[in-house]
Tab-separated table of C-alpha atoms and ligand atoms in Angstrom:
chain	number	residue	atom	x	y	z
A	1	MET	CA	-20.257	-26.307	14.338
A	2	LYS	CA	-23.434	-24.697	13.357
A	3	LEU	CA	-23.040	-21.170	12.228
A	4	PRO	CA	-25.813	-18.635	12.708
A	5	SER	CA	-28.781	-18.834	10.229
A	6	HIS	CA	-27.679	-15.657	8.318
A	7	ILE	CA	-24.364	-16.791	7.572
A	8	ASP	CA	-23.750	-18.366	4.178
A	9	GLU	CA	-20.997	-20.960	5.362
A	10	GLN	CA	-19.569	-21.638	1.481
A	11	ALA	CA	-19.075	-17.740	1.093
A	12	LEU	CA	-17.409	-17.751	4.577
A	13	SER	CA	-14.921	-20.321	3.575
A	14	ALA	CA	-14.492	-19.081	0.190
A	15	ARG	CA	-13.384	-15.761	1.787
A	16	LEU	CA	-11.033	-17.581	4.217
A	17	ASP	CA	-9.427	-19.231	1.011
A	18	ARG	CA	-8.792	-16.121	-0.341
A	19	PHE	CA	-7.344	-14.637	3.113
A	20	GLU	CA	-3.380	-15.043	2.565
A	21	ILE	CA	-1.116	-13.959	5.227
A	22	GLU	CA	2.600	-12.859	4.370
A	23	THR	CA	5.057	-13.819	6.969
A	24	PRO	CA	8.461	-11.914	7.431
A	25	SER	CA	11.771	-13.505	6.710
A	26	TRP	CA	13.145	-11.702	9.836
A	27	GLY	CA	10.533	-13.353	12.036
A	28	TYR	CA	12.469	-16.627	11.647
A	29	ALA	CA	16.058	-15.545	12.675
A	30	ASP	CA	17.619	-14.544	15.771
A	31	THR	CA	16.696	-10.839	16.830
A	32	GLY	CA	16.883	-9.202	19.844
A	33	THR	CA	16.475	-5.978	21.896
A	34	ARG	CA	18.837	-3.037	22.313
A	35	PHE	CA	19.825	-4.739	25.700
A	36	GLY	CA	20.814	-8.070	23.940
A	37	LYS	CA	19.892	-11.044	22.098
A	38	TYR	CA	19.111	-14.610	23.232
A	39	LEU	CA	19.670	-17.107	20.493
A	40	GLN	CA	17.456	-20.024	19.843
A	41	ASP	CA	18.906	-23.212	18.481
A	42	ALA	CA	16.296	-23.499	15.667
A	43	ALA	CA	16.221	-19.903	14.617
A	44	ALA	CA	17.260	-19.564	11.038
A	45	ASN	CA	20.860	-18.461	10.048
A	46	THR	CA	20.444	-18.078	6.453
A	47	LEU	CA	17.775	-16.949	3.889
A	48	ASP	CA	17.392	-20.484	2.689
A	49	GLU	CA	16.513	-21.329	6.302
A	50	LYS	CA	14.141	-18.726	6.841
A	51	LEU	CA	12.254	-19.644	3.590
A	52	ALA	CA	12.279	-23.295	4.805
A	53	ASP	CA	10.888	-22.136	8.175
A	54	ALA	CA	8.113	-20.001	6.280
A	55	ALA	CA	7.269	-22.982	4.050
A	56	GLU	CA	6.789	-25.027	7.382
A	57	VAL	CA	4.160	-22.365	8.407
A	58	HIS	CA	2.457	-22.511	5.253
A	59	ARG	CA	2.461	-26.271	5.140
A	60	TYR	CA	0.584	-26.629	8.396
A	61	THR	CA	-1.818	-23.424	7.776
A	62	GLY	CA	-2.297	-23.405	4.037
A	63	CYS	CA	-2.577	-19.689	3.805
A	64	CYS	CA	1.138	-18.186	4.227
A	65	PRO	CA	2.496	-18.731	0.600
A	66	ALA	CA	4.409	-15.427	0.542
A	67	VAL	CA	7.376	-14.495	2.591
A	68	ALA	CA	8.451	-10.701	2.949
A	69	VAL	CA	12.248	-10.174	2.915
A	70	HIS	CA	14.501	-7.128	4.116
A	71	VAL	CA	16.950	-6.543	1.387
A	72	LEU	CA	20.202	-6.188	3.600
A	73	TRP	CA	19.526	-8.789	5.925
A	74	ASP	CA	18.469	-11.295	3.122
A	75	PHE	CA	20.294	-10.467	-0.022
A	76	PRO	CA	23.892	-9.906	0.664
A	77	GLU	CA	26.147	-9.242	-2.108
A	78	GLY	CA	26.499	-12.307	-4.542
A	79	LEU	CA	23.098	-13.740	-3.695
A	80	SER	CA	21.109	-14.011	-6.815
A	81	PRO	CA	17.337	-12.978	-6.437
A	82	GLN	CA	16.497	-15.397	-9.283
A	83	SER	CA	18.100	-18.450	-7.597
A	84	THR	CA	16.498	-17.319	-4.295
A	85	ALA	CA	12.882	-16.921	-6.071
A	86	ALA	CA	13.524	-20.484	-7.483
A	87	LYS	CA	14.393	-21.886	-4.154
A	88	ALA	CA	11.057	-20.300	-2.529
A	89	ALA	CA	9.043	-21.825	-5.269
A	90	LYS	CA	10.659	-25.405	-4.586
A	91	LEU	CA	9.478	-25.237	-1.147
A	92	GLY	CA	6.017	-24.184	-2.098
A	93	VAL	CA	6.242	-20.406	-1.093
A	94	ARG	CA	7.117	-17.275	-3.133
A	95	ILE	CA	8.826	-13.987	-2.156
A	96	GLY	CA	6.380	-11.129	-0.934
A	97	ALA	CA	7.166	-7.611	-0.092
A	98	ILE	CA	10.566	-6.181	-0.669
A	99	ASN	CA	11.850	-4.118	2.177
A	100	PRO	CA	14.606	-1.765	1.491
A	101	ASN	CA	16.829	-1.029	4.333
A	102	VAL	CA	18.040	2.755	4.647
A	103	PHE	CA	18.391	2.666	8.396
A	104	GLN	CA	21.244	0.558	9.268
A	105	ASP	CA	24.381	2.018	7.676
A	106	GLN	CA	26.647	4.286	9.459
A	107	CYS	CA	25.873	7.240	6.866
A	108	TYR	CA	22.303	7.279	7.867
A	109	LYS	CA	22.835	8.568	11.319
A	110	PHE	CA	21.138	11.829	10.478
A	111	GLY	CA	18.510	10.294	8.075
A	112	SER	CA	18.445	8.735	4.822
A	113	VAL	CA	16.029	10.311	2.141
A	114	THR	CA	15.746	13.512	4.728
A	115	ASN	CA	19.566	13.768	5.318
A	116	ARG	CA	20.933	17.156	4.453
A	117	ASP	CA	23.686	15.496	2.624
A	118	PRO	CA	22.539	15.100	-1.115
A	119	ALA	CA	25.380	12.125	-1.572
A	120	ILE	CA	23.636	10.341	1.185
A	121	ARG	CA	19.981	11.105	0.065
A	122	ARG	CA	21.095	9.582	-3.703
A	123	ARG	CA	22.587	6.576	-1.816
A	124	ALA	CA	19.150	5.841	-0.070
A	125	VAL	CA	17.212	6.534	-3.246
A	126	GLN	CA	19.561	4.139	-5.270
A	127	HIS	CA	19.131	1.494	-2.794
A	128	MET	CA	15.364	1.893	-3.219
A	129	LEU	CA	15.739	1.678	-6.951
A	130	ASP	CA	18.091	-1.349	-6.718
A	131	SER	CA	15.168	-2.897	-4.323
A	132	VAL	CA	12.596	-2.290	-7.130
A	133	ARG	CA	14.957	-4.219	-9.436
A	134	ILE	CA	15.285	-7.179	-6.806
A	135	GLY	CA	11.377	-7.158	-6.642
A	136	GLN	CA	11.077	-7.509	-10.332
A	137	ALA	CA	13.564	-10.329	-10.608
A	138	VAL	CA	11.658	-12.235	-7.975
A	139	GLY	CA	8.279	-11.583	-9.096
A	140	SER	CA	7.501	-9.519	-5.972
A	141	ASN	CA	4.548	-7.058	-6.487
A	142	ALA	CA	5.228	-4.772	-3.330
A	143	LEU	CA	7.869	-2.433	-2.223
A	144	SER	CA	7.369	-1.784	1.328
A	145	LEU	CA	8.961	1.426	2.889
A	146	TRP	CA	9.989	2.528	6.272
A	147	PHE	CA	12.174	5.157	7.181
A	148	ALA	CA	13.760	5.701	10.613
A	149	ASP	CA	14.261	9.226	9.659
A	150	GLY	CA	13.538	11.904	12.101
A	151	THR	CA	15.054	14.089	14.625
A	152	ASN	CA	15.781	13.833	18.225
A	153	TYR	CA	15.784	17.451	19.212
A	154	PRO	CA	13.837	20.640	18.656
A	155	GLY	CA	15.708	22.796	16.142
A	156	GLN	CA	17.778	19.932	14.907
A	157	GLY	CA	16.141	19.721	11.199
A	158	HIS	CA	14.286	21.775	8.869
A	159	ILE	CA	11.022	19.777	9.064
A	160	ARG	CA	9.365	21.418	5.939
A	161	GLN	CA	12.733	21.052	3.859
A	162	ARG	CA	12.699	17.058	5.038
A	163	LYS	CA	9.132	16.852	3.934
A	164	HIS	CA	10.064	17.936	0.416
A	165	TRP	CA	13.242	15.530	0.155
A	166	MET	CA	11.081	12.560	1.155
A	167	THR	CA	8.469	13.618	-1.468
A	168	GLU	CA	10.965	13.678	-4.060
A	169	ALA	CA	12.662	10.441	-3.042
A	170	LEU	CA	9.164	8.464	-3.094
A	171	ARG	CA	8.281	10.266	-6.588
A	172	GLU	CA	11.330	8.859	-8.103
A	173	VAL	CA	11.266	5.524	-6.698
A	174	HIS	CA	7.540	5.278	-7.816
A	175	ALA	CA	8.333	6.396	-11.405
A	176	ALA	CA	10.853	3.271	-11.359
A	177	MET	CA	8.530	0.876	-10.181
A	178	PRO	CA	6.764	-1.547	-13.032
A	179	ALA	CA	3.142	-1.591	-13.461
A	180	GLY	CA	2.235	-4.186	-10.974
A	181	MET	CA	4.079	-2.972	-8.282
A	182	THR	CA	2.296	-1.029	-5.229
A	183	MET	CA	4.337	1.168	-2.829
A	184	LEU	CA	3.629	0.585	0.576
A	185	VAL	CA	4.428	3.739	2.945
A	186	GLU	CA	4.549	2.867	6.495
A	187	TYR	CA	4.233	5.430	9.398
A	188	LYS	CA	5.821	5.535	12.988
A	189	PRO	CA	5.330	8.210	15.382
A	190	PHE	CA	8.605	7.540	17.284
A	191	GLU	CA	11.859	5.327	17.533
A	192	PRO	CA	14.393	5.622	16.570
A	193	ALA	CA	14.008	9.221	16.394
A	194	PHE	CA	12.120	10.672	19.591
A	195	TYR	CA	11.300	14.344	18.610
A	196	HIS	CA	9.907	14.341	15.368
A	197	THR	CA	9.544	11.433	12.640
A	198	ASP	CA	9.437	12.524	9.119
A	199	ILE	CA	6.395	9.925	8.632
A	200	ALA	CA	4.718	10.204	11.996
A	201	ASP	CA	1.200	8.989	11.450
A	202	TRP	CA	-1.342	7.612	8.714
A	203	GLY	CA	-2.162	11.197	7.489
A	204	MET	CA	1.482	11.944	6.783
A	205	ALA	CA	1.742	8.617	5.017
A	206	CYS	CA	-1.571	9.124	2.964
A	207	ALA	CA	-0.301	12.702	1.888
A	208	PHE	CA	3.111	11.349	0.821
A	209	ALA	CA	1.862	8.374	-0.925
A	210	ARG	CA	-0.404	10.552	-3.015
A	211	HIS	CA	2.358	12.715	-3.916
A	212	ALA	CA	4.409	9.847	-4.912
A	213	GLY	CA	1.934	8.300	-7.266
A	214	PRO	CA	-1.073	6.231	-7.924
A	215	ARG	CA	0.448	3.220	-6.961
A	216	ALA	CA	1.458	4.120	-3.560
A	217	LYS	CA	-0.666	3.292	-0.632
A	218	VAL	CA	-0.618	3.499	3.269
A	219	LEU	CA	0.973	0.551	5.307
A	220	VAL	CA	-0.638	0.366	8.760
A	221	ASP	CA	1.781	-1.230	11.358
A	222	THR	CA	-0.702	-2.090	14.232
A	223	GLY	CA	2.315	-1.492	16.817
A	224	HIS	CA	3.013	1.917	15.278
A	225	HIS	CA	0.157	4.166	17.409
A	226	LEU	CA	0.353	5.998	20.418
A	227	SER	CA	-1.819	4.717	23.302
A	228	GLY	CA	-5.410	5.027	22.899
A	229	CYS	CA	-5.335	5.519	19.226
A	230	ASN	CA	-8.473	3.973	17.431
A	231	ILE	CA	-6.815	2.013	14.702
A	232	GLU	CA	-10.000	0.704	13.207
A	233	HIS	CA	-11.119	4.212	12.493
A	234	ILE	CA	-7.809	4.871	10.735
A	235	VAL	CA	-8.508	1.597	8.860
A	236	ALA	CA	-12.082	2.575	7.772
A	237	PHE	CA	-10.947	5.985	6.603
A	238	LEU	CA	-8.014	4.724	4.604
A	239	VAL	CA	-10.182	2.013	3.226
A	240	ASP	CA	-12.854	4.953	2.160
A	241	GLU	CA	-9.988	6.644	0.675
A	242	ASP	CA	-8.859	3.809	-1.434
A	243	MET	CA	-5.514	4.396	0.448
A	244	LEU	CA	-4.982	1.087	2.720
A	245	GLY	CA	-2.395	-0.891	1.049
A	246	GLY	CA	-1.360	-3.238	3.671
A	247	PHE	CA	-0.891	-4.112	7.349
A	248	HIS	CA	2.305	-5.068	9.391
A	249	PHE	CA	0.402	-7.053	11.982
A	250	ASN	CA	1.516	-7.722	15.678
A	251	ASP	CA	0.402	-6.395	19.199
A	252	ARG	CA	1.592	-4.000	21.681
A	253	LYS	CA	1.150	-2.946	25.287
A	254	TYR	CA	3.440	0.036	25.349
A	255	ALA	CA	5.157	0.804	22.042
A	256	ASP	CA	6.225	-1.104	19.099
A	257	ASP	CA	6.389	-4.233	21.227
A	258	ASP	CA	6.396	-6.838	18.377
A	259	LEU	CA	3.857	-9.045	20.499
A	260	THR	CA	1.830	-11.941	18.852
A	261	MET	CA	-0.902	-10.441	17.044
A	262	GLY	CA	-4.112	-10.315	19.365
A	263	SER	CA	-2.196	-11.419	22.545
A	264	ILE	CA	-2.977	-8.176	24.169
A	265	ASP	CA	-6.004	-6.639	22.611
A	266	PRO	CA	-7.737	-9.316	20.560
A	267	TYR	CA	-11.025	-7.429	20.559
A	268	GLN	CA	-9.149	-4.466	18.925
A	269	LEU	CA	-8.022	-7.032	15.931
A	270	PHE	CA	-11.786	-8.034	15.784
A	271	ARG	CA	-12.888	-4.491	15.243
A	272	ILE	CA	-9.951	-3.998	12.535
A	273	PHE	CA	-11.434	-6.961	10.759
A	274	PHE	CA	-15.002	-5.879	11.288
A	275	GLU	CA	-14.256	-2.542	9.325
A	276	ILE	CA	-12.744	-4.631	6.392
A	277	VAL	CA	-15.634	-7.094	6.356
A	278	ALA	CA	-18.247	-4.080	6.683
A	279	ALA	CA	-16.466	-2.409	3.456
A	280	GLU	CA	-16.105	-5.638	1.563
A	281	ARG	CA	-19.959	-6.262	2.223
A	282	GLU	CA	-20.762	-2.801	0.914
A	283	THR	CA	-18.595	-2.742	-2.268
A	284	GLY	CA	-19.087	-6.708	-3.054
A	285	ALA	CA	-15.464	-7.325	-3.638
A	286	ASP	CA	-12.379	-8.245	-1.551
A	287	LEU	CA	-10.313	-5.222	-0.633
A	288	ASN	CA	-6.846	-5.185	-2.170
A	289	ILE	CA	-4.867	-5.310	0.982
A	290	ALA	CA	-1.566	-7.014	1.719
A	291	TYR	CA	-2.011	-8.931	5.130
A	292	MET	CA	1.726	-9.039	6.510
A	293	VAL	CA	2.824	-10.028	9.925
A	294	ASP	CA	5.544	-7.813	11.372
A	295	GLN	CA	6.777	-9.944	14.548
A	296	SER	CA	10.210	-10.794	15.575
A	297	HIS	CA	10.014	-13.105	18.531
A	298	ASN	CA	12.843	-12.920	21.198
A	299	LEU	CA	11.452	-15.344	23.408
A	300	LYS	CA	8.584	-17.444	21.925
A	301	PRO	CA	9.753	-20.306	19.423
A	302	LYS	CA	9.510	-18.712	16.270
A	303	ILE	CA	7.616	-21.035	14.002
A	304	GLU	CA	5.278	-21.548	16.759
A	305	ALA	CA	4.572	-18.035	17.321
A	306	MET	CA	4.076	-17.517	13.684
A	307	ILE	CA	1.496	-20.302	13.366
A	308	GLN	CA	-0.437	-18.837	16.421
A	309	THR	CA	-0.310	-15.568	14.934
A	310	VAL	CA	-1.916	-16.941	11.497
A	311	MET	CA	-4.623	-19.044	13.328
A	312	THR	CA	-5.581	-15.883	15.572
A	313	ALA	CA	-5.793	-13.808	12.328
A	314	GLN	CA	-8.013	-16.418	10.590
A	315	GLU	CA	-10.223	-16.778	13.975
A	316	HIS	CA	-10.718	-12.916	13.932
A	317	MET	CA	-11.442	-12.645	10.228
A	318	ALA	CA	-13.979	-15.356	10.523
A	319	LYS	CA	-15.601	-13.660	13.633
A	320	ALA	CA	-15.994	-10.446	11.933
A	321	MET	CA	-17.767	-12.331	8.997
A	322	LEU	CA	-20.350	-13.702	11.386
A	323	VAL	CA	-21.462	-10.172	12.216
A	324	ASP	CA	-25.296	-9.956	11.463
A	325	PHE	CA	-25.133	-6.709	9.599
A	326	GLY	CA	-29.052	-6.613	8.890
A	327	SER	CA	-29.517	-6.607	12.841
A	328	LEU	CA	-26.579	-4.092	13.021
A	329	GLN	CA	-28.142	-1.616	10.586
A	330	ALA	CA	-31.630	-2.033	12.278
A	331	ALA	CA	-30.111	-1.068	15.541
A	332	ARG	CA	-28.196	1.910	14.121
A	333	ASP	CA	-31.587	3.012	12.557
A	334	HIS	CA	-33.280	3.324	16.221
A	335	ASP	CA	-30.027	4.649	17.630
A	336	ASP	CA	-30.130	1.642	19.741
A	337	ILE	CA	-26.368	1.758	20.913
A	338	VAL	CA	-26.826	-1.228	23.363
A	339	ARG	CA	-28.122	-3.388	20.615
A	340	ALA	CA	-25.630	-2.228	18.161
A	341	GLU	CA	-22.718	-3.030	20.258
A	342	SER	CA	-23.970	-6.206	21.457
A	343	VAL	CA	-24.182	-7.305	17.775
A	344	LEU	CA	-20.663	-7.076	17.842
A	345	ARG	CA	-19.782	-8.476	21.372
A	346	ASP	CA	-22.036	-11.518	20.742
A	347	VAL	CA	-19.984	-12.513	17.506
A	348	TYR	CA	-16.711	-11.697	19.271
A	349	SER	CA	-17.662	-14.044	21.862
A	350	THR	CA	-18.298	-17.043	19.644
A	351	ASP	CA	-15.818	-19.751	19.569
A	352	VAL	CA	-15.306	-20.242	15.771
A	353	ARG	CA	-12.412	-22.637	16.542
A	354	PRO	CA	-14.503	-25.645	15.879
A	355	PHE	CA	-15.688	-24.282	12.593
A	356	LEU	CA	-12.046	-23.408	11.455
A	357	ALA	CA	-11.029	-26.993	12.678
A	358	GLU	CA	-13.640	-28.542	10.097
A	359	TYR	CA	-12.575	-25.910	7.684
A	360	ARG	CA	-8.985	-27.112	7.516
A	361	ARG	CA	-10.033	-30.840	7.766
A	362	ALA	CA	-12.063	-30.143	4.469
A	363	ARG	CA	-8.723	-28.856	2.930
A	364	LYS	CA	-6.572	-31.782	4.328
A	365	LEU	CA	-4.865	-29.534	6.453
A	366	PRO	CA	-4.431	-30.153	10.213
A	367	ALA	CA	-7.314	-29.174	12.335
A	368	ASP	CA	-4.702	-27.810	14.679
A	369	PRO	CA	-1.908	-26.487	12.806
A	370	LEU	CA	0.011	-25.585	16.045
A	371	ALA	CA	-0.402	-29.034	17.503
A	372	ALA	CA	0.528	-30.803	14.408
A	373	PHE	CA	3.623	-28.748	13.983
A	374	ARG	CA	4.796	-29.386	17.402
A	375	GLU	CA	4.294	-33.111	16.857
A	376	SER	CA	6.367	-33.032	13.759
A	377	GLY	CA	9.683	-32.622	15.533
A	378	TYR	CA	11.055	-29.891	12.760
A	379	ALA	CA	12.000	-27.427	15.512
A	380	GLU	CA	14.231	-30.098	17.277
A	381	ARG	CA	15.796	-31.405	14.172
A	382	VAL	CA	16.594	-28.247	12.675
A	383	GLY	CA	17.676	-27.104	16.081
A	384	LYS	CA	20.382	-29.768	16.247
A	385	GLU	CA	21.567	-28.746	12.650
A	386	ARG	CA	21.630	-25.004	13.179
A	387	ALA	CA	22.863	-24.735	16.641
A	388	ALA	CA	26.413	-25.466	15.581
A	389	CYS	CA	26.392	-22.339	12.991
A	390	LYS	CA	25.396	-19.980	15.739
A	391	PRO	CA	27.807	-17.281	17.157
A	392	GLY	CA	29.514	-18.763	20.348
A	393	SER	CA	29.075	-22.394	19.367
A	394	SER	CA	32.373	-24.498	19.349
A	395	SER	CA	31.919	-25.322	15.777
A	396	GLY	CA	30.329	-21.956	14.748
A	397	TYR	CA	31.304	-18.982	12.822
A	398	ALA	CA	31.609	-16.448	15.411
B	1	PSV	C1	9.878	-0.660	11.931
B	1	PSV	O1	9.623	-0.709	13.221
B	1	PSV	C2	9.218	-1.951	11.425
B	1	PSV	O2	7.950	-1.865	11.731
B	1	PSV	C3	9.524	-1.735	9.928
B	1	PSV	O3	8.462	-2.516	9.130
B	1	PSV	C4	10.582	-2.431	9.362
B	1	PSV	O4	10.746	-2.932	8.220
B	1	PSV	C5	10.670	-3.683	10.487
B	1	PSV	O5	9.898	-3.013	11.638
B	1	PSV	C6	11.912	-4.381	10.813
B	1	PSV	O6	11.788	-5.122	12.053
B	2	MN	MN1	6.391	-2.754	10.375
């Protein structure tokens, strides 16, 4: 494919080589909605199987060497973090962000680090401190924090007091992190709490991260915004404040729908990457951002959905890199809004898939990872092996 003349193809390919996308262990397991769970034969039952599936995604795409883990779901009592890290390495992947879980246990019904009961707050902090240690043991450099804390009714909680408890907890955990670890603070405006959420938006996450310490940054989950929100503006703003630590990628139509990245609004995804690429051009260096997927597919086959996601991410990053920043600046200098917008729209309309196919071939990767994975028969094979271990199966553990 012939690229526009202002594009340095080598630089574009080199940037894509450095564009790693972390996939989530929970994206390979059976999950459901609060209305029920439909099991898939091929979905992973154990952490080993999740790692094996993540390794498949990496094998076909070449850009997903890290797997995010959820401490309670992936590290039950007795599972050694070191041996898990060794297993991952054997499969050609590594453990990425560590996600503590302070939202599932019964004691967290009225909150974790913002619970009025000091014993429950301590338990939540202790779990995060344990997660830091797991992270150290597996060589992870990110502690990714999301809290379900909030209230459902006006008057239920003392909002400012809860803010102080959240700050104290984050400070203590930050102080326990080793030098190379980043704390990622995720926000969400609703769910499971529906009146107020203790970290409701990027501004609150940014304030909490600043209070926590210098290695705390904001995590933008693209599904965690109210309708109409300009996510790329948030991204640009946080980048400029040096406070954007990472993404949880997914797409949404109504709420936190966990849909495949770019399936609903691919132009929004392009606009997000455009802001990143623009900032990288101006600073002359890659931004230090953890690109992570947070999708848990109930209907699509999980590995296919993940490969589709990764290909979509590469496409939109590549498109953003095709922007003619010289023409864009010239248009801006003349307040030529029509031209400025066209610079983006023209690039967005460019089909970069032939370029990406060549790019992959040159790296001995399949030109079409999704087709290659389908042809491999992996899903059918593991489906047969794993189905027997599903709840409800006659030979399963249910
Ligand atoms: C919460 O909705 C969230 O986005 C957090 O990142 C959790 O860790 C993840 O989903 C769990 O699926
Ligand atoms: Mn998330």
